[in-house]
Amino acid sequence: MKSPCTALAAIALAFAASQPAAAASDNVAPLLPLSLEELIATPVITASRRQEGREQTPAHIMVITREQMRDRRYKNLADLLEDLPGVDFQRATRSAQYNNFAFQGHISNNKLLIMLDGVRIDHPAGGKLPIAENFGLYMARQVEVLYGPAAALYGADAAAGVINIITDKRDSPGGKIALGTGSFASHEGNFMVGGKLADRVSLSVGAHQQRSDRADLGSYYASDYPKVNANTFAGATVIPAGQRENYAGGISSNSQFMRLDLADLTISFYRNQFRSLTSTGDPTRYAVYDANNFWDTTLETWSGKYRFDISPSLSGETVVDYSTYEIDPGSRYVNVFTDFQNHGYDYSHARRRGIEQSLNWRVNDRHTVLAGIGYRDYFAIETPDLPQPYNRSASPQGQGMYYPNTNNTLPIVGSEISYYNWSGYLQWQAQWAASFSTMIGLREDWYSTYGSKLNPRVGAVWQALPGNYLKLLYGEAFRTPSAEEMLSAFGSFSGNQSGGLYTGSNFRVQNRQLEPEKTKTLSLTWDWRASRDFNLVTNLYTTRVDDVITTQNEAVSTQYIPGALLSKTTSKQNAGQERYQGIDIIPHWQMHLGGAWMADLWGSYSYIKGVVHDTADGIEWDQTNVATHKLKLGTTFRYQDWLTITPRLQWIGETNTGRKNSLVPGERLKTDAYAVASLHLGMHKLLDERLSFYVDVYNLFDKRYYNAHGSSSTVMLEVPQQPRTLMGTVEYRF
């Protein structure tokens, strides 16, 4: 059976062969970037769900163009996120989601909405998922990054902001194919091809595939990966030190994309898959490093979008989407929690279906009204740890499995949940004068599980002086509890009994009564366009999050397993509040160096200070996984349009881990500050202006540094990062 990437590649080759020959100048993508003036003037659509200039929206928004992604080597969403202002990015620290990040203090992807051409492509039920090499950007024309709550337009989970990947409608035939190889058995490739099939009919298809063994961190950080005895919590030695395996940390990913434009109808398909080891971020004494112990996720989204005009001033759009997410039934843990035995399989499935109708009314030259209604329904399955792979053909309650060490008397029962929501929203934008405009938006979501959630967003833009824009924005948002948080349950039995009941401690139990987290943010943005070649954006914000979902000890253990006696149970509860303030300073400068040399300089300085109020102990603790100070700098040196040299530098200050300092209430243990550089070279317009060659050097000076983790005592406090890594890539355009 052909893989999805192979099938799409065959379609691409057949499609390319069917297209008429064209001159090289028609097929070669432009290699010169936009001037800073043109970049600032690039229309955006994400902030208001309609095309507008950056100065027309009170929201803080950034645009990353195709040329910037190419020169800075943002090959996937993880690369781009890592370089964004206000983002803390910790690579390869989490067992299930792999990478971890905080977006202006909001931790994890489930508070940041990810979209493709305005359609959600993140977890269908609001859960966590890997944001890594799986989200390739080979199809992107530009990426728009909206900062701040956007629930008034997009509903649940747009608490931190929105990332919208924008693609092209291809009317002329052409495409590209890229192949790369590098250190540690790293290989990657992608292609993108498209063109017109008939009058008002065009098609674009693309795919990527990637795999890497990654560095043997046991050799580069020997003291962090010692070969020690693997013991159970009872103290028994399960694997002697002399029999311990070598470090392993390979990853692989692939994605497929298709866009079909039929006049005013656009049909899209997007799928990505990512695999990493479940031992990621775990010390050797608690986990086995084995390529067979993996976490494999697949995300798939179909969508249809129909645009129509009712009158010259009134237009509409109908969007239908269907999305699924699944953890491969073969995904499993072999660690201290499974007594290092092969009975730690896991499974999860989620599905979302939705339809939305919006209307955009241009009242006159000064006033615009956007309104819409929508419906979505959700379904999800979650299982406890399983002794064998999940059987997709049976229900969660009919798996026929039993908890190990219970003599086949305690059946394992999975859980499922179904719910739906209706939504309606209204937004009014007004241009009161040439230098002053306002925006007012309101959206109500009604969930069958949580009831009604009303979220406003109001803002204003004032052009105080020529080239100076002040933007004030207040917004509220909410994050729905995911099925994983509500239904997740795990734990194991030792075989001990009390009063004829099997005893178990430290089990996680379900909580279907969780309420959404609620976010309120006030931000002030100064967009200063000092000259045609220099722009400085300053974004100041303060945020409060109530009803934060955290893991809490249960005062009275929930006895959710018939025939068992549980103690020291934990569950997810609305038991916290977060508050943080921050500022991002973002300069961008283009300059002529002399002769045919140009330079494009960009960067950011970010400051954030936040606290988490934990109701369990009443103490305000430092925010987790966030560095107070961050500095990110980069420059693209360009010789005409055939050579680019891009060095990048990140300095990340001391970073709070997830582990509390028992000696100083309120403080968390920290990782040391570090600086890491990369260098990216590009040679273009080779072989009749169709070929480009890239060399990427990551961790240029071969630093040994760590990313923060430490959410519990059974994971690493700080996770070692990759040594110097090289990649070479050839790209051919046709």
CSV table of C-alpha atoms in Angstrom, one decimal, residues 72-419:
chain,number,residue,atom,x,y,z
A,72,ARG,CA,15.5,32.3,7.9
A,73,ARG,CA,14.9,28.6,7.3
A,74,TYR,CA,11.6,28.4,9.1
A,75,LYS,CA,10.8,24.9,7.6
A,76,ASN,CA,8.0,24.2,10.1
A,77,LEU,CA,5.8,25.8,12.7
A,78,ALA,CA,8.2,24.9,15.5
A,79,ASP,CA,11.1,26.8,13.8
A,80,LEU,CA,8.9,29.8,13.4
A,81,LEU,CA,7.4,29.8,16.9
A,82,GLU,CA,10.9,29.4,18.4
A,83,ASP,CA,12.0,32.7,16.8
A,84,LEU,CA,8.8,34.7,17.6
A,85,PRO,CA,8.8,37.6,20.2
A,86,GLY,CA,7.2,36.6,23.5
A,87,VAL,CA,7.6,32.9,22.9
A,88,ASP,CA,9.5,30.5,25.2
A,89,PHE,CA,10.2,27.3,23.3
A,90,GLN,CA,11.5,24.1,24.9
A,91,ARG,CA,12.4,21.4,22.4
A,92,ALA,CA,12.1,17.7,23.0
A,93,THR,CA,11.1,18.0,26.7
A,94,ARG,CA,7.7,16.4,26.8
A,95,SER,CA,6.8,12.7,26.5
A,96,ALA,CA,3.5,13.1,24.7
A,97,GLN,CA,3.6,16.5,23.1
A,98,TYR,CA,7.4,16.5,22.5
A,99,ASN,CA,8.0,20.2,22.3
A,100,ASN,CA,6.6,22.6,24.9
A,101,PHE,CA,6.1,26.4,24.5
A,102,ALA,CA,4.6,29.4,26.2
A,103,PHE,CA,3.1,32.2,24.1
A,104,GLN,CA,3.2,35.5,26.1
A,105,GLY,CA,2.9,33.4,29.2
A,106,HIS,CA,0.1,31.0,28.0
A,107,ILE,CA,1.6,27.5,28.2
A,108,SER,CA,1.0,24.8,25.6
A,109,ASN,CA,-0.7,24.7,22.2
A,110,ASN,CA,-4.2,24.3,23.6
A,111,LYS,CA,-4.4,28.0,24.3
A,112,LEU,CA,-3.2,29.1,20.8
A,113,LEU,CA,-5.5,28.5,17.8
A,114,ILE,CA,-3.7,27.1,14.7
A,115,MET,CA,-5.4,27.6,11.4
A,116,LEU,CA,-4.9,26.9,7.7
A,117,ASP,CA,-6.6,29.5,5.5
A,118,GLY,CA,-8.9,30.3,8.3
A,119,VAL,CA,-9.9,26.7,9.2
A,120,ARG,CA,-8.8,25.1,12.4
A,121,ILE,CA,-6.1,22.4,12.0
A,122,ASP,CA,-5.3,21.9,15.7
A,123,HIS,CA,-6.6,19.3,18.1
A,124,PRO,CA,-10.3,18.7,17.4
A,125,ALA,CA,-11.3,18.5,21.1
A,126,GLY,CA,-8.9,21.2,22.4
A,127,GLY,CA,-6.2,18.8,23.7
A,128,LYS,CA,-2.4,19.0,23.5
A,129,LEU,CA,-0.6,17.8,20.5
A,130,PRO,CA,3.0,17.9,19.1
A,131,ILE,CA,4.0,21.2,17.4
A,132,ALA,CA,7.1,20.0,15.7
A,133,GLU,CA,8.4,19.0,12.3
A,134,ASN,CA,4.9,17.7,11.5
A,135,PHE,CA,3.6,21.2,10.8
A,136,GLY,CA,5.6,21.9,7.6
A,137,LEU,CA,5.4,25.3,5.9
A,138,TYR,CA,6.2,24.2,2.4
A,139,MET,CA,2.7,25.3,1.2
A,140,ALA,CA,2.6,28.7,3.0
A,141,ARG,CA,2.5,32.0,1.2
A,142,GLN,CA,2.6,33.8,4.5
A,143,VAL,CA,2.0,33.2,8.2
A,144,GLU,CA,0.0,35.6,10.2
A,145,VAL,CA,0.5,35.7,14.0
A,146,LEU,CA,-2.2,37.4,16.0
A,147,TYR,CA,-1.3,38.2,19.6
A,148,GLY,CA,-3.9,38.3,22.4
A,149,PRO,CA,-7.4,36.8,23.0
A,150,ALA,CA,-9.5,36.4,19.9
A,151,ALA,CA,-12.5,34.4,21.2
A,152,ALA,CA,-14.8,37.2,20.1
A,153,LEU,CA,-14.2,36.0,16.6
A,154,TYR,CA,-12.9,32.4,16.8
A,155,GLY,CA,-14.4,31.0,19.9
A,156,ALA,CA,-12.8,28.5,22.3
A,157,ASP,CA,-9.0,28.1,22.7
A,158,ALA,CA,-8.0,31.4,21.0
A,159,ALA,CA,-6.9,32.6,24.5
A,160,ALA,CA,-3.3,33.4,23.7
A,161,GLY,CA,-3.7,34.3,20.0
A,162,VAL,CA,-4.1,32.8,16.5
A,163,ILE,CA,-1.6,31.5,14.0
A,164,ASN,CA,-3.0,31.4,10.5
A,165,ILE,CA,-1.1,29.7,7.7
A,166,ILE,CA,-2.1,31.3,4.4
A,167,THR,CA,-1.7,29.4,1.1
A,168,ASP,CA,-1.9,30.4,-2.6
A,169,LYS,CA,-4.5,29.8,-5.3
A,170,ARG,CA,-2.3,28.7,-8.2
A,171,ASP,CA,-3.4,30.0,-11.6
A,172,SER,CA,-0.1,29.4,-13.4
A,173,PRO,CA,1.6,26.0,-13.6
A,174,GLY,CA,4.7,25.4,-11.5
A,175,GLY,CA,6.1,24.0,-8.4
A,176,LYS,CA,9.1,23.0,-6.4
A,177,ILE,CA,10.8,19.9,-4.9
A,178,ALA,CA,13.4,19.9,-2.1
A,179,LEU,CA,15.6,17.1,-0.7
A,180,GLY,CA,17.8,17.4,2.3
A,181,THR,CA,20.2,15.3,4.4
A,182,GLY,CA,22.4,16.0,7.4
A,183,SER,CA,23.8,15.0,10.7
A,184,PHE,CA,22.6,12.0,12.8
A,185,ALA,CA,20.9,10.2,9.9
A,186,SER,CA,18.6,13.2,9.2
A,187,HIS,CA,16.6,13.2,6.0
A,188,GLU,CA,13.8,15.4,4.8
A,189,GLY,CA,12.0,16.3,1.6
A,190,ASN,CA,9.0,18.2,0.4
A,191,PHE,CA,7.3,19.2,-2.8
A,192,MET,CA,4.6,21.6,-3.9
A,193,VAL,CA,3.0,21.7,-7.3
A,194,GLY,CA,-0.1,23.5,-8.7
A,195,GLY,CA,-1.7,25.3,-11.6
A,196,LYS,CA,-4.9,25.8,-13.6
A,197,LEU,CA,-6.8,22.8,-14.7
A,198,ALA,CA,-9.6,24.6,-16.5
A,199,ASP,CA,-11.4,27.9,-16.6
A,200,ARG,CA,-11.8,29.0,-12.9
A,201,VAL,CA,-10.5,25.6,-11.7
A,202,SER,CA,-7.0,25.3,-10.1
A,203,LEU,CA,-5.3,22.6,-8.0
A,204,SER,CA,-2.4,22.7,-5.6
A,205,VAL,CA,-0.9,19.6,-3.9
A,206,GLY,CA,2.1,19.1,-1.7
A,207,ALA,CA,3.7,16.9,1.0
A,208,HIS,CA,6.7,16.5,3.2
A,209,GLN,CA,8.5,13.7,4.9
A,210,GLN,CA,11.2,13.8,7.5
A,211,ARG,CA,13.1,11.5,9.9
A,212,SER,CA,16.1,11.8,12.1
A,213,ASP,CA,17.9,9.6,14.7
A,214,ARG,CA,19.0,12.9,16.4
A,215,ALA,CA,22.2,13.0,18.4
A,216,ASP,CA,23.1,10.3,21.0
A,217,LEU,CA,22.7,12.6,24.0
A,218,GLY,CA,24.1,9.8,26.2
A,219,SER,CA,27.5,10.5,24.6
A,220,TYR,CA,27.3,14.3,24.7
A,221,TYR,CA,25.7,14.6,28.2
A,222,ALA,CA,27.0,11.4,29.8
A,223,SER,CA,26.3,12.5,33.4
A,224,ASP,CA,22.6,13.2,32.5
A,225,TYR,CA,22.1,9.7,31.0
A,226,PRO,CA,23.9,7.3,33.3
A,227,LYS,CA,23.3,3.6,32.9
A,228,VAL,CA,21.9,2.8,36.3
A,229,ASN,CA,19.7,0.1,37.8
A,230,ALA,CA,16.0,0.4,36.7
A,231,ASN,CA,14.0,-0.1,39.9
A,232,THR,CA,10.3,-0.3,40.6
A,233,PHE,CA,8.8,2.0,43.2
A,234,ALA,CA,8.9,-1.0,45.5
A,235,GLY,CA,12.7,-1.0,45.2
A,236,ALA,CA,13.2,-4.2,43.2
A,237,THR,CA,15.8,-4.1,40.5
A,238,VAL,CA,14.1,-4.8,37.1
A,239,ILE,CA,17.0,-4.0,34.7
A,240,PRO,CA,20.6,-4.1,36.1
A,241,ALA,CA,22.9,-1.2,35.1
A,242,GLY,CA,25.1,-3.5,33.0
A,243,GLN,CA,22.1,-4.4,30.8
A,244,ARG,CA,20.9,-0.9,30.2
A,245,GLU,CA,20.2,0.2,26.6
A,246,ASN,CA,21.9,3.1,24.8
A,247,TYR,CA,20.2,6.4,24.5
A,248,ALA,CA,17.7,6.8,21.6
A,249,GLY,CA,15.6,9.8,20.6
A,250,GLY,CA,14.6,9.5,17.0
A,251,ILE,CA,11.7,11.4,15.4
A,252,SER,CA,9.8,11.2,12.2
A,253,SER,CA,7.0,13.1,10.6
A,254,ASN,CA,5.0,13.6,7.4
A,255,SER,CA,2.2,15.8,6.1
A,256,GLN,CA,0.0,16.1,3.0
A,257,PHE,CA,-1.8,19.2,1.6
A,258,MET,CA,-4.4,19.7,-1.1
A,259,ARG,CA,-6.3,22.7,-2.2
A,260,LEU,CA,-8.9,22.6,-5.1
A,261,ASP,CA,-10.4,25.9,-6.2
A,262,LEU,CA,-13.7,25.6,-8.2
A,263,ALA,CA,-14.8,29.2,-9.0
A,264,ASP,CA,-16.0,30.5,-5.6
A,265,LEU,CA,-15.6,27.1,-3.8
A,266,THR,CA,-12.4,26.0,-2.2
A,267,ILE,CA,-12.0,22.4,-1.0
A,268,SER,CA,-8.9,21.7,1.2
A,269,PHE,CA,-7.3,18.7,2.8
A,270,TYR,CA,-4.6,18.7,5.4
A,271,ARG,CA,-3.0,15.8,7.3
A,272,ASN,CA,0.1,15.5,9.5
A,273,GLN,CA,1.7,12.7,11.5
A,274,PHE,CA,4.4,12.8,14.1
A,275,ARG,CA,6.3,10.0,16.0
A,276,SER,CA,8.7,10.4,18.9
A,277,LEU,CA,9.8,8.2,21.8
A,278,THR,CA,7.7,8.2,25.1
A,279,SER,CA,11.0,8.3,27.0
A,280,THR,CA,11.5,12.0,25.9
A,281,GLY,CA,12.3,14.1,28.9
A,282,ASP,CA,12.6,11.1,31.3
A,283,PRO,CA,15.8,10.2,33.2
A,284,THR,CA,17.3,6.7,32.7
A,285,ARG,CA,16.3,5.5,36.1
A,286,TYR,CA,12.6,5.9,35.3
A,287,ALA,CA,12.3,4.9,31.6
A,288,VAL,CA,13.5,2.6,28.9
A,289,TYR,CA,15.0,4.2,25.7
A,290,ASP,CA,13.7,2.0,22.9
A,291,ALA,CA,12.5,2.9,19.4
A,292,ASN,CA,9.5,0.5,20.0
A,293,ASN,CA,8.3,2.7,22.8
A,294,PHE,CA,6.8,5.5,20.8
A,295,TRP,CA,4.1,8.1,20.7
A,296,ASP,CA,2.5,8.4,17.3
A,297,THR,CA,-0.2,11.0,16.5
A,298,THR,CA,-2.2,11.8,13.3
A,299,LEU,CA,-4.2,14.9,12.7
A,300,GLU,CA,-6.5,15.2,9.6
A,301,THR,CA,-8.8,18.0,8.4
A,302,TRP,CA,-11.1,18.4,5.4
A,303,SER,CA,-12.9,21.7,4.7
A,304,GLY,CA,-15.1,23.4,2.1
A,305,LYS,CA,-15.4,27.1,1.8
A,306,TYR,CA,-17.9,28.9,-0.4
A,307,ARG,CA,-17.8,32.6,-1.0
A,308,PHE,CA,-20.7,34.6,-2.5
A,309,ASP,CA,-21.9,38.2,-3.1
A,310,ILE,CA,-25.4,39.2,-2.2
A,311,SER,CA,-24.9,42.8,-3.3
A,312,PRO,CA,-22.0,45.2,-4.0
A,313,SER,CA,-21.8,45.9,-0.2
A,314,LEU,CA,-22.8,42.5,1.2
A,315,SER,CA,-20.9,39.3,0.9
A,316,GLY,CA,-20.9,36.0,2.7
A,317,GLU,CA,-18.9,32.9,3.3
A,318,THR,CA,-20.0,29.4,4.3
A,319,VAL,CA,-17.4,27.0,5.9
A,320,VAL,CA,-17.8,23.3,6.5
A,321,ASP,CA,-15.0,21.4,8.2
A,322,TYR,CA,-14.4,17.9,9.5
A,323,SER,CA,-11.3,17.0,11.7
A,324,THR,CA,-10.0,13.9,13.4
A,325,TYR,CA,-7.1,13.2,15.7
A,326,GLU,CA,-5.8,9.8,16.8
A,327,ILE,CA,-3.0,8.4,18.9
A,328,ASP,CA,-1.8,5.2,17.2
A,329,PRO,CA,-2.9,2.1,19.2
A,330,GLY,CA,0.7,0.9,19.2
A,331,SER,CA,1.8,3.9,21.3
A,332,ARG,CA,3.1,2.8,24.6
A,333,TYR,CA,5.2,3.5,27.7
A,334,VAL,CA,7.7,1.2,29.3
A,335,ASN,CA,8.8,2.9,32.5
A,336,VAL,CA,8.6,2.8,36.2
A,337,PHE,CA,4.8,3.3,36.2
A,338,THR,CA,4.5,0.0,34.2
A,339,ASP,CA,7.1,-1.8,36.3
A,340,PHE,CA,9.2,-1.7,33.1
A,341,GLN,CA,6.9,-4.3,31.6
A,342,ASN,CA,5.1,-4.2,28.3
A,343,HIS,CA,1.6,-3.2,29.5
A,344,GLY,CA,1.6,0.6,29.1
A,345,TYR,CA,-0.3,1.1,25.9
A,346,ASP,CA,-2.4,4.2,25.4
A,347,TYR,CA,-5.1,5.4,22.9
A,348,SER,CA,-7.0,8.5,22.2
A,349,HIS,CA,-9.4,9.6,19.4
A,350,ALA,CA,-11.2,12.9,18.8
A,351,ARG,CA,-13.5,14.1,16.1
A,352,ARG,CA,-15.0,17.6,15.3
A,353,ARG,CA,-17.6,18.5,12.7
A,354,GLY,CA,-18.7,22.1,12.1
A,355,ILE,CA,-20.5,24.6,9.9
A,356,GLU,CA,-20.3,28.3,10.0
A,357,GLN,CA,-22.0,31.1,8.1
A,358,SER,CA,-20.6,34.6,8.1
A,359,LEU,CA,-21.8,37.9,6.4
A,360,ASN,CA,-19.6,40.9,5.8
A,361,TRP,CA,-21.6,44.2,5.3
A,362,ARG,CA,-19.8,47.3,4.1
A,363,VAL,CA,-22.2,49.9,5.4
A,364,ASN,CA,-20.3,52.8,3.8
A,365,ASP,CA,-16.7,53.9,3.5
A,366,ARG,CA,-16.4,54.3,7.3
A,367,HIS,CA,-18.3,51.4,8.8
A,368,THR,CA,-18.1,47.6,8.4
A,369,VAL,CA,-20.1,45.0,10.2
A,370,LEU,CA,-19.2,41.3,10.4
A,371,ALA,CA,-21.7,38.7,11.7
A,372,GLY,CA,-21.9,35.0,11.9
A,373,ILE,CA,-23.4,31.9,13.4
A,374,GLY,CA,-22.0,28.4,13.7
A,375,TYR,CA,-22.5,24.9,15.0
A,376,ARG,CA,-19.9,22.2,16.0
A,377,ASP,CA,-20.2,18.8,17.5
A,378,TYR,CA,-17.5,16.8,19.2
A,379,PHE,CA,-16.7,13.2,20.0
A,380,ALA,CA,-13.7,11.8,21.9
A,381,ILE,CA,-12.4,8.6,23.4
A,382,GLU,CA,-9.8,8.3,26.2
A,383,THR,CA,-8.5,5.1,27.8
A,384,PRO,CA,-6.5,4.3,30.9
A,385,ASP,CA,-3.1,2.5,30.4
A,386,LEU,CA,-3.8,-0.7,28.5
A,387,PRO,CA,-1.9,-4.0,28.7
A,388,GLN,CA,-2.2,-4.4,24.9
A,389,PRO,CA,-3.0,-2.2,21.9
A,390,TYR,CA,-6.5,-0.7,21.7
A,391,ASN,CA,-8.9,-2.6,19.4
A,392,ARG,CA,-10.5,-0.1,17.1
A,393,SER,CA,-13.3,-2.5,16.1
A,394,ALA,CA,-14.6,-2.6,19.7
A,395,SER,CA,-16.1,0.1,21.9
A,396,PRO,CA,-14.1,1.7,24.8
A,397,GLN,CA,-16.1,-0.4,27.2
A,398,GLY,CA,-15.7,-3.6,25.3
A,399,GLN,CA,-12.0,-4.0,25.0
A,400,GLY,CA,-11.9,-7.1,27.2
A,401,MET,CA,-8.8,-6.1,29.1
A,402,TYR,CA,-8.0,-6.3,32.8
A,403,TYR,CA,-5.6,-4.3,35.1
A,404,PRO,CA,-2.3,-6.2,35.4
A,405,ASN,CA,-1.7,-7.9,38.8
A,406,THR,CA,-5.5,-8.3,39.5
A,407,ASN,CA,-5.9,-11.9,38.4
A,408,ASN,CA,-8.2,-10.8,35.6
A,409,THR,CA,-10.9,-9.6,38.0
A,410,LEU,CA,-10.7,-5.8,37.4
A,411,PRO,CA,-11.8,-4.9,33.9
A,412,ILE,CA,-10.3,-1.8,32.2
A,413,VAL,CA,-13.0,0.5,31.0
A,414,GLY,CA,-12.4,3.3,28.5
A,415,SER,CA,-14.5,6.5,28.3
A,416,GLU,CA,-16.1,8.5,25.6
A,417,ILE,CA,-17.8,11.9,25.5
A,418,SER,CA,-20.1,13.7,23.0
A,419,TYR,CA,-21.0,17.3,23.1
